[in-house]
Tab-separated table of C-alpha atoms and ligand atoms in Angstrom:
chain	number	residue	atom	x	y	z
A	4	MET	CA	-20.094	35.872	95.924
A	5	MET	CA	-19.027	36.737	99.444
A	6	VAL	CA	-15.658	35.872	100.988
A	7	VAL	CA	-15.857	35.714	104.784
A	8	MET	CA	-12.490	36.160	106.492
A	9	THR	CA	-11.560	34.537	109.823
A	10	PRO	CA	-11.691	36.813	112.913
A	11	LYS	CA	-7.868	36.738	113.038
A	12	ALA	CA	-7.302	37.644	109.379
A	13	THR	CA	-4.689	40.364	108.967
A	14	GLU	CA	-4.946	43.496	106.810
A	15	ALA	CA	-2.368	41.940	104.466
A	16	GLU	CA	-4.500	38.813	104.050
A	17	ILE	CA	-7.584	40.912	103.339
A	18	GLU	CA	-5.612	42.897	100.777
A	19	ALA	CA	-4.281	39.730	99.144
A	20	VAL	CA	-7.841	38.403	98.692
A	21	THR	CA	-9.031	41.766	97.366
A	22	ALA	CA	-6.158	41.924	94.877
A	23	LYS	CA	-6.814	38.391	93.668
A	24	LEU	CA	-10.531	39.115	93.153
A	25	GLU	CA	-9.696	42.269	91.219
A	26	THR	CA	-7.647	40.275	88.696
A	27	THR	CA	-10.957	38.844	87.356
A	28	GLY	CA	-12.468	42.280	86.793
A	29	VAL	CA	-15.244	41.948	89.393
A	30	HIS	CA	-16.246	44.891	91.535
A	31	VAL	CA	-14.872	44.313	95.066
A	32	VAL	CA	-16.415	45.714	98.232
A	33	VAL	CA	-14.655	45.248	101.581
A	34	MET	CA	-17.083	45.189	104.525
A	35	PRO	CA	-15.379	45.254	107.915
A	36	GLY	CA	-17.649	43.857	110.665
A	37	GLU	CA	-17.373	43.778	114.433
A	38	LEU	CA	-15.868	40.295	114.442
A	39	THR	CA	-14.879	39.506	110.871
A	40	THR	CA	-14.468	41.173	107.508
A	41	ALA	CA	-16.560	40.113	104.550
A	42	ILE	CA	-15.454	40.833	100.992
A	43	GLY	CA	-18.151	41.029	98.353
A	44	ALA	CA	-17.407	40.275	94.696
A	45	ILE	CA	-19.988	41.677	92.305
A	46	GLY	CA	-19.800	40.390	88.758
A	47	ASP	CA	-18.901	37.140	86.976
A	48	PRO	CA	-19.070	34.402	89.641
A	49	GLU	CA	-17.595	31.827	87.189
A	50	GLY	CA	-14.169	33.444	87.033
A	51	VAL	CA	-14.192	33.905	90.802
A	52	ALA	CA	-14.957	30.222	91.385
A	53	GLU	CA	-11.705	29.301	89.620
A	54	LEU	CA	-9.517	31.428	91.919
A	55	GLY	CA	-9.156	28.905	94.748
A	56	LEU	CA	-9.997	31.547	97.359
A	57	GLU	CA	-10.949	28.889	99.917
A	58	GLY	CA	-7.308	27.946	100.282
A	59	MET	CA	-5.956	31.468	100.885
A	60	ALA	CA	-4.610	32.541	104.268
A	61	GLY	CA	-7.223	34.241	106.434
A	62	VAL	CA	-10.231	32.982	104.441
A	63	ASP	CA	-12.913	31.223	106.492
A	64	ARG	CA	-15.459	30.487	103.761
A	65	VAL	CA	-16.705	31.510	100.349
A	66	VAL	CA	-20.457	31.959	100.094
A	67	PRO	CA	-22.082	31.992	96.661
A	68	ILE	CA	-24.904	34.505	96.269
A	69	SER	CA	-26.286	33.597	92.869
A	70	ARG	CA	-27.764	30.144	92.269
A	71	PRO	CA	-25.679	27.354	90.716
A	72	TYR	CA	-28.126	26.739	87.846
A	73	LYS	CA	-28.106	29.405	85.167
A	74	LEU	CA	-30.210	28.646	82.095
A	75	ALA	CA	-32.968	26.800	83.981
A	76	SER	CA	-33.259	29.605	86.499
A	77	SER	CA	-36.088	32.097	86.372
A	78	GLU	CA	-33.689	34.524	88.039
A	79	LEU	CA	-31.066	34.852	85.323
A	80	SER	CA	-32.361	33.933	81.916
A	81	HIS	CA	-36.073	34.111	81.127
A	82	HIS	CA	-38.626	35.746	83.297
A	83	GLU	CA	-41.614	34.471	81.363
A	84	PRO	CA	-42.524	30.790	81.841
A	85	THR	CA	-41.451	28.519	78.987
A	86	VAL	CA	-44.433	27.322	76.954
A	87	LEU	CA	-43.940	24.367	74.610
A	88	GLU	CA	-46.057	23.387	71.627
A	89	ILE	CA	-45.714	19.662	71.006
A	90	GLY	CA	-47.801	18.228	68.187
A	91	GLY	CA	-50.528	20.783	68.854
A	92	ARG	CA	-50.450	20.280	72.643
A	93	THR	CA	-49.399	23.106	74.922
A	94	VAL	CA	-47.139	22.303	77.883
A	95	GLY	CA	-46.487	24.995	80.483
A	96	GLY	CA	-47.814	28.506	80.755
A	97	GLY	CA	-50.572	27.913	83.269
A	98	SER	CA	-53.709	27.525	81.170
A	99	THR	CA	-53.382	23.864	80.115
A	100	PHE	CA	-52.876	20.537	81.877
A	101	CYS	CA	-50.970	17.892	79.971
A	102	LEU	CA	-51.876	14.244	80.530
A	103	VAL	CA	-49.175	11.887	79.246
A	104	ALA	CA	-50.448	8.321	79.524
A	105	GLY	CA	-49.565	4.861	78.287
A	106	PRO	CA	-47.889	1.626	79.200
A	107	CYS	CA	-44.648	1.474	81.144
A	108	THR	CA	-43.257	-0.636	78.316
A	109	VAL	CA	-44.229	-1.355	74.740
A	110	GLU	CA	-44.856	-5.107	74.850
A	111	SER	CA	-46.563	-5.685	71.506
A	112	ALA	CA	-48.324	-3.743	68.766
A	113	ALA	CA	-51.738	-4.975	69.914
A	114	GLN	CA	-51.157	-3.987	73.553
A	115	THR	CA	-49.776	-0.548	72.690
A	116	LEU	CA	-52.480	0.272	70.139
A	117	GLU	CA	-55.206	-0.777	72.566
A	118	VAL	CA	-53.828	1.361	75.399
A	119	ALA	CA	-53.099	4.278	73.048
A	120	SER	CA	-56.644	4.279	71.758
A	121	ALA	CA	-58.109	4.088	75.288
A	122	VAL	CA	-56.018	6.989	76.597
A	123	GLU	CA	-56.664	9.086	73.503
A	124	GLN	CA	-60.402	8.617	73.873
A	125	GLY	CA	-60.097	9.341	77.587
A	126	GLY	CA	-58.531	12.741	76.943
A	127	ALA	CA	-54.769	12.111	77.100
A	128	SER	CA	-52.517	14.719	75.475
A	129	MET	CA	-49.606	12.386	74.669
A	130	LEU	CA	-48.693	8.710	74.662
A	131	ARG	CA	-45.881	7.313	76.794
A	132	GLY	CA	-44.202	3.947	76.272
A	133	GLY	CA	-40.757	2.534	77.000
A	134	ALA	CA	-38.764	0.979	74.165
A	135	PHE	CA	-35.425	0.802	75.977
A	136	LYS	CA	-36.031	0.151	79.678
A	137	PRO	CA	-33.617	0.807	82.536
A	138	ARG	CA	-34.143	-2.247	84.752
A	139	THR	CA	-32.662	-2.756	88.206
A	140	SER	CA	-31.879	-6.378	87.371
A	141	PRO	CA	-30.008	-7.123	84.154
A	142	PHE	CA	-32.158	-10.273	83.830
A	143	ALA	CA	-35.491	-8.379	83.678
A	144	PHE	CA	-37.295	-7.526	80.399
A	145	LYS	CA	-35.439	-4.577	78.866
A	146	GLY	CA	-37.960	-3.597	76.215
A	147	LEU	CA	-38.331	-4.361	72.509
A	148	GLY	CA	-35.919	-1.629	71.408
A	149	VAL	CA	-36.242	-0.347	67.844
A	150	GLU	CA	-39.260	-2.590	67.209
A	151	ALA	CA	-41.030	-0.747	70.050
A	152	LEU	CA	-40.171	2.620	68.495
A	153	GLU	CA	-41.860	1.498	65.291
A	154	ILE	CA	-44.929	0.383	67.258
A	155	LEU	CA	-45.060	3.778	68.969
A	156	ALA	CA	-44.917	5.489	65.570
A	157	GLU	CA	-47.821	3.283	64.486
A	158	ALA	CA	-49.768	4.250	67.607
A	159	ARG	CA	-49.118	7.929	66.907
A	160	ALA	CA	-50.390	7.504	63.361
A	161	ALA	CA	-53.512	5.754	64.661
A	162	THR	CA	-54.343	8.181	67.477
A	163	GLY	CA	-52.611	11.470	66.608
A	164	LEU	CA	-50.949	11.453	70.036
A	165	PRO	CA	-47.342	12.688	70.214
A	166	VAL	CA	-45.049	9.999	71.628
A	167	VAL	CA	-42.805	10.179	74.715
A	168	THR	CA	-40.095	7.546	75.087
A	169	GLU	CA	-36.892	7.152	77.051
A	170	LEU	CA	-33.375	7.656	75.716
A	171	LEU	CA	-31.270	5.234	77.736
A	172	ASP	CA	-28.018	5.190	75.826
A	173	THR	CA	-26.251	7.624	73.499
A	174	GLY	CA	-26.026	4.750	70.990
A	175	HIS	CA	-29.830	4.812	70.577
A	176	ALA	CA	-30.002	8.564	69.997
A	177	GLU	CA	-30.591	8.457	66.249
A	178	ALA	CA	-33.346	5.859	66.439
A	179	ILE	CA	-35.062	7.755	69.272
A	180	ALA	CA	-34.790	11.069	67.417
A	181	GLU	CA	-36.382	9.476	64.387
A	182	HIS	CA	-39.472	8.237	66.233
A	183	ALA	CA	-40.018	10.222	69.438
A	184	ASP	CA	-41.798	13.556	69.799
A	185	VAL	CA	-40.459	13.958	73.336
A	186	VAL	CA	-37.226	12.400	74.565
A	187	GLN	CA	-37.436	11.171	78.151
A	188	ILE	CA	-34.358	11.073	80.350
A	189	GLY	CA	-35.039	8.586	83.135
A	190	ALA	CA	-34.443	9.173	86.814
A	191	ARG	CA	-31.440	6.852	86.788
A	192	ASN	CA	-29.786	8.945	84.106
A	193	MET	CA	-30.506	12.431	85.415
A	194	GLN	CA	-26.805	12.863	86.143
A	195	ASN	CA	-25.528	11.073	83.031
A	196	TYR	CA	-24.069	14.276	81.685
A	197	ALA	CA	-22.895	12.883	78.339
A	198	LEU	CA	-26.417	11.583	77.698
A	199	LEU	CA	-27.932	14.956	78.666
A	200	GLU	CA	-25.721	16.715	76.125
A	201	VAL	CA	-26.696	14.244	73.419
A	202	ALA	CA	-30.382	14.752	74.302
A	203	GLY	CA	-29.824	18.491	74.112
A	204	ARG	CA	-28.543	18.158	70.554
A	205	LEU	CA	-31.420	15.996	69.253
A	206	GLY	CA	-33.627	18.993	68.606
A	207	LYS	CA	-36.621	17.417	70.384
A	208	PRO	CA	-38.299	18.446	73.630
A	209	THR	CA	-36.677	16.670	76.586
A	210	LEU	CA	-38.619	15.301	79.551
A	211	LEU	CA	-36.095	15.266	82.383
A	212	LYS	CA	-36.968	13.130	85.382
A	213	ARG	CA	-35.605	13.934	88.813
A	214	GLY	CA	-33.017	11.432	90.028
A	215	LEU	CA	-33.959	8.982	92.762
A	216	SER	CA	-31.736	10.777	95.261
A	217	SER	CA	-31.210	14.130	93.602
A	218	SER	CA	-31.841	17.558	95.048
A	219	LEU	CA	-33.799	20.139	93.101
A	220	ASP	CA	-30.600	22.170	92.679
A	221	GLU	CA	-29.056	19.138	90.989
A	222	LEU	CA	-32.141	18.662	88.810
A	223	LEU	CA	-31.924	22.240	87.554
A	224	GLN	CA	-28.191	21.928	86.911
A	225	ALA	CA	-28.928	18.750	84.920
A	226	ALA	CA	-31.496	20.769	82.932
A	227	ASP	CA	-28.720	23.297	82.247
A	228	TYR	CA	-26.784	20.524	80.452
A	229	VAL	CA	-29.657	20.116	77.972
A	230	LEU	CA	-30.385	23.835	77.693
A	231	LYS	CA	-26.767	24.789	77.036
A	232	GLU	CA	-26.879	22.725	73.816
A	233	GLY	CA	-29.368	25.247	72.488
A	234	ASN	CA	-32.417	23.111	73.297
A	235	GLU	CA	-34.860	25.305	75.172
A	236	ALA	CA	-37.618	22.706	75.323
A	237	VAL	CA	-37.122	20.986	78.664
A	238	ILE	CA	-39.911	19.634	80.877
A	239	LEU	CA	-39.023	18.806	84.481
A	240	CYS	CA	-40.613	15.778	86.144
A	241	GLU	CA	-40.967	15.006	89.854
A	242	ARG	CA	-41.285	11.206	90.128
A	243	GLY	CA	-40.603	10.493	93.805
A	244	ILE	CA	-37.360	10.324	95.736
A	245	ARG	CA	-35.710	7.928	98.199
A	246	THR	CA	-36.452	8.707	101.824
A	247	PHE	CA	-36.560	6.648	105.041
A	248	GLU	CA	-40.176	5.808	104.182
A	249	THR	CA	-40.579	2.468	102.451
A	250	ALA	CA	-44.388	2.131	102.485
A	251	THR	CA	-44.565	3.730	99.055
A	252	ARG	CA	-42.101	2.869	96.278
A	253	PHE	CA	-40.674	6.397	96.457
A	254	THR	CA	-41.783	9.508	98.335
A	255	LEU	CA	-43.567	11.906	96.005
A	256	ASP	CA	-42.145	15.334	96.759
A	257	LEU	CA	-45.102	17.548	95.917
A	258	GLY	CA	-43.373	20.545	97.468
A	259	ALA	CA	-40.951	20.289	94.566
A	260	VAL	CA	-43.663	21.499	92.183
A	261	PRO	CA	-44.262	25.006	93.580
A	262	TRP	CA	-40.547	25.298	94.435
A	263	LEU	CA	-39.543	24.546	90.855
A	264	LYS	CA	-42.229	26.891	89.532
A	265	LEU	CA	-40.762	29.617	91.702
A	266	HIS	CA	-37.131	29.066	90.758
A	267	SER	CA	-37.331	27.917	87.144
A	268	HIS	CA	-39.207	28.992	84.014
A	269	LEU	CA	-39.505	25.387	82.800
A	270	PRO	CA	-42.764	23.391	82.813
A	271	VAL	CA	-43.105	20.879	85.657
A	272	ILE	CA	-45.019	17.614	85.527
A	273	VAL	CA	-45.512	14.817	88.058
A	274	ASP	CA	-45.222	11.041	87.721
A	275	PRO	CA	-47.482	9.556	90.409
A	276	SER	CA	-47.066	5.983	89.075
A	277	HIS	CA	-43.384	5.432	89.819
A	278	ALA	CA	-43.654	7.390	93.066
A	279	ALA	CA	-46.511	5.279	94.412
A	280	GLY	CA	-45.788	1.863	92.955
A	281	ASP	CA	-49.447	1.082	93.733
A	282	ARG	CA	-52.350	1.986	91.444
A	283	ARG	CA	-54.628	2.705	94.431
A	284	LEU	CA	-52.489	5.737	95.277
A	285	VAL	CA	-52.094	7.019	91.750
A	286	GLU	CA	-55.402	8.847	91.480
A	287	PRO	CA	-55.211	10.752	94.786
A	288	LEU	CA	-51.594	11.722	94.027
A	289	SER	CA	-52.638	12.864	90.545
A	290	ARG	CA	-55.346	15.083	92.019
A	291	ALA	CA	-52.791	16.494	94.440
A	292	ALA	CA	-50.331	17.169	91.612
A	293	ALA	CA	-53.014	19.090	89.719
A	294	ALA	CA	-53.963	21.015	92.846
A	295	VAL	CA	-50.365	21.986	93.650
A	296	GLY	CA	-49.923	23.590	90.234
A	297	ALA	CA	-48.220	20.977	88.067
A	298	ASP	CA	-48.370	21.532	84.309
A	299	GLY	CA	-49.302	17.902	83.813
A	300	ILE	CA	-48.915	14.262	84.733
A	301	ILE	CA	-47.187	11.264	83.211
A	302	VAL	CA	-49.066	8.131	84.218
A	303	GLU	CA	-48.838	4.422	83.447
A	304	VAL	CA	-51.856	2.654	81.957
A	305	HIS	CA	-52.260	-0.957	80.808
A	306	GLN	CA	-55.174	-2.861	79.310
A	307	ASP	CA	-54.296	-5.887	81.484
A	308	PRO	CA	-52.026	-4.771	84.333
A	309	GLU	CA	-51.897	-8.260	85.871
A	310	ALA	CA	-50.155	-9.485	82.725
A	311	ALA	CA	-47.851	-6.437	82.308
A	312	LEU	CA	-44.156	-7.241	81.791
A	313	CYS	CA	-43.128	-4.214	83.851
A	314	ASP	CA	-44.737	-2.094	86.601
A	315	GLY	CA	-48.161	-3.781	86.453
A	316	PRO	CA	-49.099	-3.042	90.111
A	317	GLN	CA	-48.943	0.718	89.514
A	318	ALA	CA	-50.639	0.763	86.098
A	319	LEU	CA	-54.157	2.161	85.852
A	320	TYR	CA	-56.694	0.003	84.030
A	321	ALA	CA	-57.177	1.327	80.494
A	322	SER	CA	-60.919	0.783	80.939
A	323	ASP	CA	-60.852	3.198	83.914
A	324	PHE	CA	-58.737	5.891	82.264
A	325	ALA	CA	-61.503	8.180	80.987
A	326	ARG	CA	-63.069	8.436	84.450
A	327	TYR	CA	-59.635	9.029	86.001
A	328	ALA	CA	-58.845	11.756	83.455
A	329	ARG	CA	-62.148	13.543	84.125
A	330	ASP	CA	-61.485	13.482	87.840
A	331	VAL	CA	-57.941	14.872	87.512
A	332	ALA	CA	-59.043	17.447	84.923
A	333	ALA	CA	-61.674	18.721	87.370
A	334	HIS	CA	-58.897	19.459	89.863
A	335	ALA	CA	-56.768	21.153	87.216
A	336	GLU	CA	-59.774	23.271	86.254
A	337	LEU	CA	-59.904	24.662	89.775
A	338	LEU	CA	-56.619	26.364	88.876
A	339	GLY	CA	-57.931	27.565	85.517
A	340	ARG	CA	-56.339	24.809	83.449
A	341	SER	CA	-57.985	22.663	80.814
A	342	LEU	CA	-56.644	19.433	79.276
A	343	ALA	CA	-53.974	20.217	76.678
B	406	PEP	C1	-40.465	5.196	83.307
B	406	PEP	O1	-41.014	6.291	83.143
B	406	PEP	O2	-40.846	4.153	82.745
B	406	PEP	C2	-39.345	5.095	84.254
B	406	PEP	C3	-38.483	4.098	84.208
B	406	PEP	O3	-39.337	6.096	85.147
B	406	PEP	P1	-38.168	6.577	86.148
B	406	PEP	O4	-36.986	6.883	85.303
B	406	PEP	O5	-38.784	7.765	86.802
B	406	PEP	O6	-37.929	5.452	87.111
B	407	MN	MN1	-42.525	2.098	84.609
């Protein structure tokens, strides 16, 4: 951390800041410049943050040097990428590509089993399906709840695919933990810190989606909430953000993928379905995600998208999934990855 003094700061003010920093045990270096003096604090930035230095006489600004996220950072904690083994599928690490596919929402046993079987045969690594759905309107279909979790368990038994489903509310945590292999935190809940802590304590891998209007710094600090509970299995997901552009449902921030890979050790996947909102864009965006180095994709698939209760326009046809998967896998292979 660096404390930059104002050009008019007096020696006494510089000394007062130095003395205050020293109370926390950090190593203090005073650097007089031509115009202003900067004071460097080397050591525990947490204790320093509590000092209220910004309010002291003669202080212009306090500039943090280390990044605000700790456990998710590749800088401070791990240096090796995190590699997860989920039901025999490898996520992260650079040699596999994980294809999570399935309906937006579990609508019935027949629908879910049909889609699950199609995506399994097409090469999917895991099955997705919403049981508790976060809907913009309180009058929209909110999912079948616990009944859907049981259907997902049935689909896992039938196909062998591990199941990814969203934890919407701390009250559902036990039921989700009982049935899910991966606990999804939806974009709308990325900054629901109580929910993140509960997810962290479930002992299951967490798929953390980027918030609709969240920065990558905020995403990694949200990941810290899960990681600090002792859960090291976190997968980050770029799913599109709000921008001035309204042609697509959200703007898929593909630059986020290499940025996150650079600054975090956690696996990164992409959701082209919610970003695009239009199935015609899903395949090109999936190819791009593979090409930019994502560890996988989470994609919506339905056997009859026209009749889907949620997100039909962006769902791939189950009958087209195998061809889609081959096409995306070919792009992942260019980077030395094979389907997980
Ligand atoms: C979903 O995956 O079904 C979903 C609701 O996604 P998001 O939280 O990214 O909107
Ligand atoms: Mn959806």
